[in-house]
Short mmCIF file of C-alpha atoms and ligand atoms in Angstrom, two decimals:
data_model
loop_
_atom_site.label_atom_id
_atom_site.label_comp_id
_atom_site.label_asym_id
_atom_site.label_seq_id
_atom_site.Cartn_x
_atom_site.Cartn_y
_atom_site.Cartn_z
CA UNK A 25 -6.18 -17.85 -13.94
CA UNK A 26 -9.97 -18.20 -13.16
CA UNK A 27 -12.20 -15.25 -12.72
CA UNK A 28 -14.91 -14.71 -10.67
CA UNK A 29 -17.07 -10.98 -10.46
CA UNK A 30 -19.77 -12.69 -8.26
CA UNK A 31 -19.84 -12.42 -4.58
CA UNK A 32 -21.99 -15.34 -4.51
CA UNK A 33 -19.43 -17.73 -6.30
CA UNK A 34 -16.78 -16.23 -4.12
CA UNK A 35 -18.49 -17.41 -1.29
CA UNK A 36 -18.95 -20.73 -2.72
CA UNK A 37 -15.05 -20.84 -3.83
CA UNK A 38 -14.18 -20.31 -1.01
CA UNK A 39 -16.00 -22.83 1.37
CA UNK A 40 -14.55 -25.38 -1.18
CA UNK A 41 -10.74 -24.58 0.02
CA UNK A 42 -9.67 -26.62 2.71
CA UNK A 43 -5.87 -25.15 1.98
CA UNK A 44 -4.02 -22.41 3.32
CA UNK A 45 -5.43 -19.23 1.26
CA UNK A 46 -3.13 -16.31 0.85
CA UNK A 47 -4.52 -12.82 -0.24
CA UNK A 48 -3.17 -10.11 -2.60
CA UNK A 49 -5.91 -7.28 -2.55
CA UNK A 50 -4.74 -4.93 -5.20
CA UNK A 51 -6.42 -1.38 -7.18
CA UNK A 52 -5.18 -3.41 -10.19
CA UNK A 53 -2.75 -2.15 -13.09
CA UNK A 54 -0.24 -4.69 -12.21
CA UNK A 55 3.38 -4.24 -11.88
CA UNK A 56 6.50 -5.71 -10.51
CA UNK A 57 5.35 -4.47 -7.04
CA UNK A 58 2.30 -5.99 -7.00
CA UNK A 59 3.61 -9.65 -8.95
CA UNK A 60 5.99 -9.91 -6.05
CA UNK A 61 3.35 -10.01 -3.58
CA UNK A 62 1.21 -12.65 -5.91
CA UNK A 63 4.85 -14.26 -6.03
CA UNK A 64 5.52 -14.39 -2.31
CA UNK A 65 2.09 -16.13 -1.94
CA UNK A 66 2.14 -18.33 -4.58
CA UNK A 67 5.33 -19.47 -2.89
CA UNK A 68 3.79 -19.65 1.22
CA UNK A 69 -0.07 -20.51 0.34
CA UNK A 70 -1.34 -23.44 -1.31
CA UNK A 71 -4.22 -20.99 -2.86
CA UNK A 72 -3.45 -17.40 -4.07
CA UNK A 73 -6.30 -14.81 -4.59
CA UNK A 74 -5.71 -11.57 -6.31
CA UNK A 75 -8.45 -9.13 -5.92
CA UNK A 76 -8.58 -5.97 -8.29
CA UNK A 77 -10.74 -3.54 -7.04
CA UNK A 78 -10.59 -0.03 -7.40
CA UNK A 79 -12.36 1.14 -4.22
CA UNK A 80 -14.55 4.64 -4.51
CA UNK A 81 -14.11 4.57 -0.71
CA UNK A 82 -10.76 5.40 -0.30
CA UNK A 83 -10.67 8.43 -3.03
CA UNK A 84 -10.67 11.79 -1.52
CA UNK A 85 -13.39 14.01 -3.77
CA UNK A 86 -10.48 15.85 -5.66
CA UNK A 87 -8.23 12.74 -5.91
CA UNK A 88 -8.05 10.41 -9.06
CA UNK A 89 -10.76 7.39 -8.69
CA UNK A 90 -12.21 8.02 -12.25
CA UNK A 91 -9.07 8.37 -14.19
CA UNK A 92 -7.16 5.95 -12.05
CA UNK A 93 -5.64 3.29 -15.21
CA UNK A 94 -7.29 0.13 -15.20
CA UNK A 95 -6.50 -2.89 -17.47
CA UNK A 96 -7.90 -5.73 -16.61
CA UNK A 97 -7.09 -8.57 -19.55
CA UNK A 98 -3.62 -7.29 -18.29
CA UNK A 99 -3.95 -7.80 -14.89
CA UNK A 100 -5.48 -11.24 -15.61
CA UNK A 101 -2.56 -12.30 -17.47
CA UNK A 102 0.06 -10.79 -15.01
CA UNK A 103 -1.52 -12.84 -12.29
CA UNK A 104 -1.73 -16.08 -14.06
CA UNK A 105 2.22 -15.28 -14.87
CA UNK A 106 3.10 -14.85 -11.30
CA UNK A 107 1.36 -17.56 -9.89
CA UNK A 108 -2.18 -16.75 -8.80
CA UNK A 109 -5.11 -19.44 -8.68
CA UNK A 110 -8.02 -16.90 -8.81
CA UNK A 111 -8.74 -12.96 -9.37
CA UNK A 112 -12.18 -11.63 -7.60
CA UNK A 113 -13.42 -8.49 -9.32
CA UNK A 114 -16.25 -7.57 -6.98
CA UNK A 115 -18.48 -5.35 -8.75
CA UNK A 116 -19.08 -1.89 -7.46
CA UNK A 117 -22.61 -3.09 -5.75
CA UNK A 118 -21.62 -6.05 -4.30
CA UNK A 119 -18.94 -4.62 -2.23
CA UNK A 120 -21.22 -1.57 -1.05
CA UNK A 121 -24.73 -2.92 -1.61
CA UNK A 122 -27.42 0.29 -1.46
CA UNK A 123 -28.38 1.54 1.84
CA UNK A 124 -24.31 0.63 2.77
CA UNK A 125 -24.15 2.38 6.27
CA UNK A 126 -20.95 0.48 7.96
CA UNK A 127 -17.27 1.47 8.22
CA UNK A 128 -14.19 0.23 9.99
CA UNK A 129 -12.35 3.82 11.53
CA UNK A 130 -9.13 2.60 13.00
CA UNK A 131 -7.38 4.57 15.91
CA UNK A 132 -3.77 6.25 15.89
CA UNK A 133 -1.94 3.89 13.61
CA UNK A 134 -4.44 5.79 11.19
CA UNK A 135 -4.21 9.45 12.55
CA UNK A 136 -1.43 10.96 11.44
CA UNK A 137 0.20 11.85 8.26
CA UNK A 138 -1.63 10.09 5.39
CA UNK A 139 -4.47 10.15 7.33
CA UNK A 140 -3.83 13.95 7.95
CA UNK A 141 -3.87 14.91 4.49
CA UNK A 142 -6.64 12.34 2.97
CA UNK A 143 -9.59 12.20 5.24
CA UNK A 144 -11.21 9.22 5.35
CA UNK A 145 -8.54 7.54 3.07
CA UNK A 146 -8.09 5.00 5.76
CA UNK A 147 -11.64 4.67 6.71
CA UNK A 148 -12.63 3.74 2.78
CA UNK A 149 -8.92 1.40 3.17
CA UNK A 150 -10.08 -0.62 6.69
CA UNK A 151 -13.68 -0.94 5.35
CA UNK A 152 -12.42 -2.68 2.12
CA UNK A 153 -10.02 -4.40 3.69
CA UNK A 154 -11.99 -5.93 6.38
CA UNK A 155 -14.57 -7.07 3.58
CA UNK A 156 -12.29 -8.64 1.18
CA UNK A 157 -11.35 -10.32 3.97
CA UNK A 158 -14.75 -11.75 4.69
CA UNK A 159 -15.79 -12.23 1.42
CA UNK A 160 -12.33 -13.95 0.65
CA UNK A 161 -11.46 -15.53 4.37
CA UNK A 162 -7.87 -16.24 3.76
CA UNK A 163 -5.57 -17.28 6.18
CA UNK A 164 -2.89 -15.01 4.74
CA UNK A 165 -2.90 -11.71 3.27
CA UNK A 166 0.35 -9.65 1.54
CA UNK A 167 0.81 -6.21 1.41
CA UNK A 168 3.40 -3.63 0.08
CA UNK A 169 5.94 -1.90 2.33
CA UNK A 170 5.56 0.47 -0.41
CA UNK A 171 2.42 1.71 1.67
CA UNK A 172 3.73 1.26 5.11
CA UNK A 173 1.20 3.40 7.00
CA UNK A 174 -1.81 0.93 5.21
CA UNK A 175 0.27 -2.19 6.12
CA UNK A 176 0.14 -0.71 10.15
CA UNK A 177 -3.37 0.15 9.67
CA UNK A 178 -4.22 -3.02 8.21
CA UNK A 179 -2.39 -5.01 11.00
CA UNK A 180 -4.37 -3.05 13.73
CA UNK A 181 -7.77 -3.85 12.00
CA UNK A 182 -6.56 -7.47 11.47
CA UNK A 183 -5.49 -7.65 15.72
CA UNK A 184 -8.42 -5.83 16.75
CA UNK A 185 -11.29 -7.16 14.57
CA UNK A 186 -9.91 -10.87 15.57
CA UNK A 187 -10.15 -11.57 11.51
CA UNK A 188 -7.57 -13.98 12.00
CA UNK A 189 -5.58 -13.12 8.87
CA UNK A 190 -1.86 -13.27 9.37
CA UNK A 191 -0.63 -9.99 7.33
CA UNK A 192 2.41 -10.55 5.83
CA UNK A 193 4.81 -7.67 4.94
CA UNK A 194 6.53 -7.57 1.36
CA UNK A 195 9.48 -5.30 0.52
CA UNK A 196 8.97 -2.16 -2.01
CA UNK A 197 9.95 -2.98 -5.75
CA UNK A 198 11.89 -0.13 -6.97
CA UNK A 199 13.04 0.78 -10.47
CA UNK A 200 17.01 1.04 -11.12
CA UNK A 201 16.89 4.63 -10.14
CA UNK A 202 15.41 3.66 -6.80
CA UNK A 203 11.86 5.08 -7.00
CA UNK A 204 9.57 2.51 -5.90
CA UNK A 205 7.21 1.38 -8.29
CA UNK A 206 3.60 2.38 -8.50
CA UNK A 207 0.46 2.42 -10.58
CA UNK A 208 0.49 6.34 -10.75
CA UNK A 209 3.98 6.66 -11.95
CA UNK A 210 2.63 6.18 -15.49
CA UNK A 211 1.21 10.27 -14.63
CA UNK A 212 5.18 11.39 -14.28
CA UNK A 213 6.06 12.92 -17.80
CA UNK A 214 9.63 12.64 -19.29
CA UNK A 215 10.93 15.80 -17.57
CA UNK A 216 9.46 14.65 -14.24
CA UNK A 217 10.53 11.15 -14.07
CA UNK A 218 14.20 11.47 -13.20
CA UNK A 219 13.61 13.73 -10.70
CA UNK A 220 11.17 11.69 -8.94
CA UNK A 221 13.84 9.92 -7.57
CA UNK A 222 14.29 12.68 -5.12
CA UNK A 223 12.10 10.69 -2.28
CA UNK A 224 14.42 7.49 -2.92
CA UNK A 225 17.27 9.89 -2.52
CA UNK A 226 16.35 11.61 0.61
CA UNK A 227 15.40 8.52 2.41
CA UNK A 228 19.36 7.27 1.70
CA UNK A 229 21.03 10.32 2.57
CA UNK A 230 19.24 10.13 6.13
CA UNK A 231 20.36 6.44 6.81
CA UNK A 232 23.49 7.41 5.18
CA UNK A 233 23.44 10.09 8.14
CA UNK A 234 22.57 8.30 10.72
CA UNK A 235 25.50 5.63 10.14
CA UNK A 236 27.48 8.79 10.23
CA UNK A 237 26.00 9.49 14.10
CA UNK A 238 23.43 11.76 13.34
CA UNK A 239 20.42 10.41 16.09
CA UNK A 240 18.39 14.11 15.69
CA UNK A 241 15.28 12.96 14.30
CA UNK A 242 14.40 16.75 12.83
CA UNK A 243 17.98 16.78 11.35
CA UNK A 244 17.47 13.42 9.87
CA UNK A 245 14.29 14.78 8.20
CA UNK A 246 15.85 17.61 7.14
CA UNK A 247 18.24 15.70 4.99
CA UNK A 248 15.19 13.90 3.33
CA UNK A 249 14.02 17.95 3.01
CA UNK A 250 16.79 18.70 0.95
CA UNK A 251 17.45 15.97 -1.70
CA UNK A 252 13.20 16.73 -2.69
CA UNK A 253 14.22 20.33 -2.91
CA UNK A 254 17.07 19.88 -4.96
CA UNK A 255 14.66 18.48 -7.55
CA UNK A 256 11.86 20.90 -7.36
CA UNK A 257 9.75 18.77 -5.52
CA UNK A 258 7.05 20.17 -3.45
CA UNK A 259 7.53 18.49 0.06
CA UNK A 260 4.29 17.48 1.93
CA UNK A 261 5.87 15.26 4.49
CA UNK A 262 9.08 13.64 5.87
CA UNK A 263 9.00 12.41 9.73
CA UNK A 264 11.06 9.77 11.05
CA UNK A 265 8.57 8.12 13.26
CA UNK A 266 8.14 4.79 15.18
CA UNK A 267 8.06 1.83 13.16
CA UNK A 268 4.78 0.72 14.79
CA UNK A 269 3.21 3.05 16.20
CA UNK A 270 3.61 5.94 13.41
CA UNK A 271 4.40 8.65 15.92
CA UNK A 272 6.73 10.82 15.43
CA UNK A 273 10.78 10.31 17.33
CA UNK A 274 12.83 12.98 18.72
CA UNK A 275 15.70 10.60 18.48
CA UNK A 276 16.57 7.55 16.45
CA UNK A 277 18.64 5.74 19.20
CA UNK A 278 16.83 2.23 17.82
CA UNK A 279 15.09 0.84 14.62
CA UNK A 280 12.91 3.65 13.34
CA UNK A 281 10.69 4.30 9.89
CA UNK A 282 11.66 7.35 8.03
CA UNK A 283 8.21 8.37 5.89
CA UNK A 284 8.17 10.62 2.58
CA UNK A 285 5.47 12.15 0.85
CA UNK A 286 6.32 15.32 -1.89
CA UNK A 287 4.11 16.34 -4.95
CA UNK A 288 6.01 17.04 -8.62
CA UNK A 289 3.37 18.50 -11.31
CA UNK A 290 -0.22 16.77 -10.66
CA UNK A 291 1.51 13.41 -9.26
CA UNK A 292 1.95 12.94 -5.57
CA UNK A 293 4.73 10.15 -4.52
CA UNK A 294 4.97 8.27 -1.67
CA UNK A 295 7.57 6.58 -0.32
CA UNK A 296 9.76 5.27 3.07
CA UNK A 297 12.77 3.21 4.17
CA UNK A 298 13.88 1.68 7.95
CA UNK A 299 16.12 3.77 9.50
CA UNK A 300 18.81 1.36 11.55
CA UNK A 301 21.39 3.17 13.76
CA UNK A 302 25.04 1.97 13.52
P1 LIG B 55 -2.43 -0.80 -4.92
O1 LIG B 55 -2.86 -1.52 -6.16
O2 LIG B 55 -1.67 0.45 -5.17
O3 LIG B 55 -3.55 -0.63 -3.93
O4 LIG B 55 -1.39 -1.77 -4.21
C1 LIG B 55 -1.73 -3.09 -3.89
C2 LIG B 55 -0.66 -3.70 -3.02
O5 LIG B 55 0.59 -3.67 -3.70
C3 LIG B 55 -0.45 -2.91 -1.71
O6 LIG B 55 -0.22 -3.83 -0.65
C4 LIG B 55 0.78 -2.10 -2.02
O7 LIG B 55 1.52 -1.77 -0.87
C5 LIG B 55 1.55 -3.07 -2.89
N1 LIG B 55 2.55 -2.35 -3.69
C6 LIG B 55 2.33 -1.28 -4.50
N2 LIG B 55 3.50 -0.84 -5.02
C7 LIG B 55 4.47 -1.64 -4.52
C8 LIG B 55 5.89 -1.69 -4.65
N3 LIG B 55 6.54 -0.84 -5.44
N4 LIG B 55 6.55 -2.65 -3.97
C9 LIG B 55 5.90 -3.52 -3.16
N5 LIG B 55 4.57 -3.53 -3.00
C10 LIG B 55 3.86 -2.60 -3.66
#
């Protein structure tokens, strides 16, 4: 795989492509979750861009921006291995040049939940976003269910800002266990590992509910409650919300999103499912 770390011969990559261009923007320290999206490209796009930044933006003061693992002969590989054409590596200046004064705030998609309990997370995410997207202009760009607030947020931006980038859904990658992969699982120790599957666990036992009749969206998110306290997580969040909107439902009488957040040691998992009635 090629690599480019200058805007400039991004820019000129690009206006050299006159293919279909799908997108994987990525924090980098590849795994199976992220080669699937470079994989669903590769297979939809006749040019696939990986971009590995890890943006400042985005990281709450207290949260993990200078320890966050980075690897990138790895990541290079990985790519190539899965498919990808290029991977940009925009340095730090290029993407917010001095005197950098512009951000993209997007509405209620945004609001809630992650948004709650990171300020600004999404403001740093939509700024980024929208300018790997104009640095990149691809017709396509894949993100992670994994992160299904972002993938909302970034279809809003995408709709609103008329960027004219399809954005193309991909389904979490979970380990055997069920807990979805991610970067920051290599922060789990050997005692907290197993029971990190408690967010995978919740998330079945409330579909597994609502097959069984249960349409009380509080009682659905209790049962998401439970299997995280069971393992001695801390919960932060389970709501069963609309898929779309990210509000929250009183009742699940039609395809909802059940969304998990809980805390074990100094690691905070994410995680959520569909939730289908019968
Ligand atoms: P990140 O590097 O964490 O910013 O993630 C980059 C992209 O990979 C985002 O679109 C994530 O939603 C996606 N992603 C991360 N983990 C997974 C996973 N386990 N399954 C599917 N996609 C994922």
């Amino acid at each position: 795989v090629d690599l480019i770390t200058s805007l400039s011969e991004m820019r000129r990559w690009r206006n050299e492509q006159a293919e279909t261009v799908g997108l994987v923007p990525t924090m980098g320290y590849l795994h199976e979750g992220h080669t699937s999206l470079i994989r669903q490209a590769r297979s939809e796009c006749s040019r696939v861009v990986v971009t590995l930044f890890v943006n400042p933006t985005q990281f709450g003061p207290s949260e993990d921006f200078a320890t966050y693992p980075r690897d990138m002969a790895r990541d290079r590989q990985l790519a190539a291995d899965a498919g990808a054409d290029l991977m940009f590596a925009p340095a730090t200046e290029d993407v917010y040049p001095p005197g950098f004064a512009t951000y993209v705030e997007v509405g209620p998609p945004a609001s809630r939940w992650e948004g709650e309990r990171r300020p600004g997370h999404f403001r740093g995410v939509a700024t980024v976003v929208t300018k790997l997207f104009t640095m990149t202009r691809p017709n396509r760009a894949y993100f992670g269910e994994k992160d299904y607030q972002q993938l909302q947020v970034v279809r809003r931006l995408s709709a609103d800002l008329n960027l004219g980038v399809d954005v193309v859904a991909c389904p979490t990658v979970r380990e055997s266990d069920g807990l979805a992969l991610s970067s920051r699982n290599v922060y789990l120790t050997p005692e907290e590992r197993p029971r990190a599957v408690g967010l995978y666990r919740g998330l079945q036992a409330a579909q597994a509910a609502l097959s069984e009749g249960e349409r009380d969206a509080r009682r659905l998110e209790r049962c998401i409650a439970e299997e995280i306290a069971a393992r001695g997580l801390t919960l932060d969040y389970a709501a069963v919300v609309d898929p779309i909107s990210l509000e929250p439902l009183d009742r699940v009488d039609r395809p909802a999103r059940a969304l998990v957040t809980a805390r074990i040691g100094r690691v905070r998992l994410i995680d959520n499912a569909p939730l289908t009635p019968g």
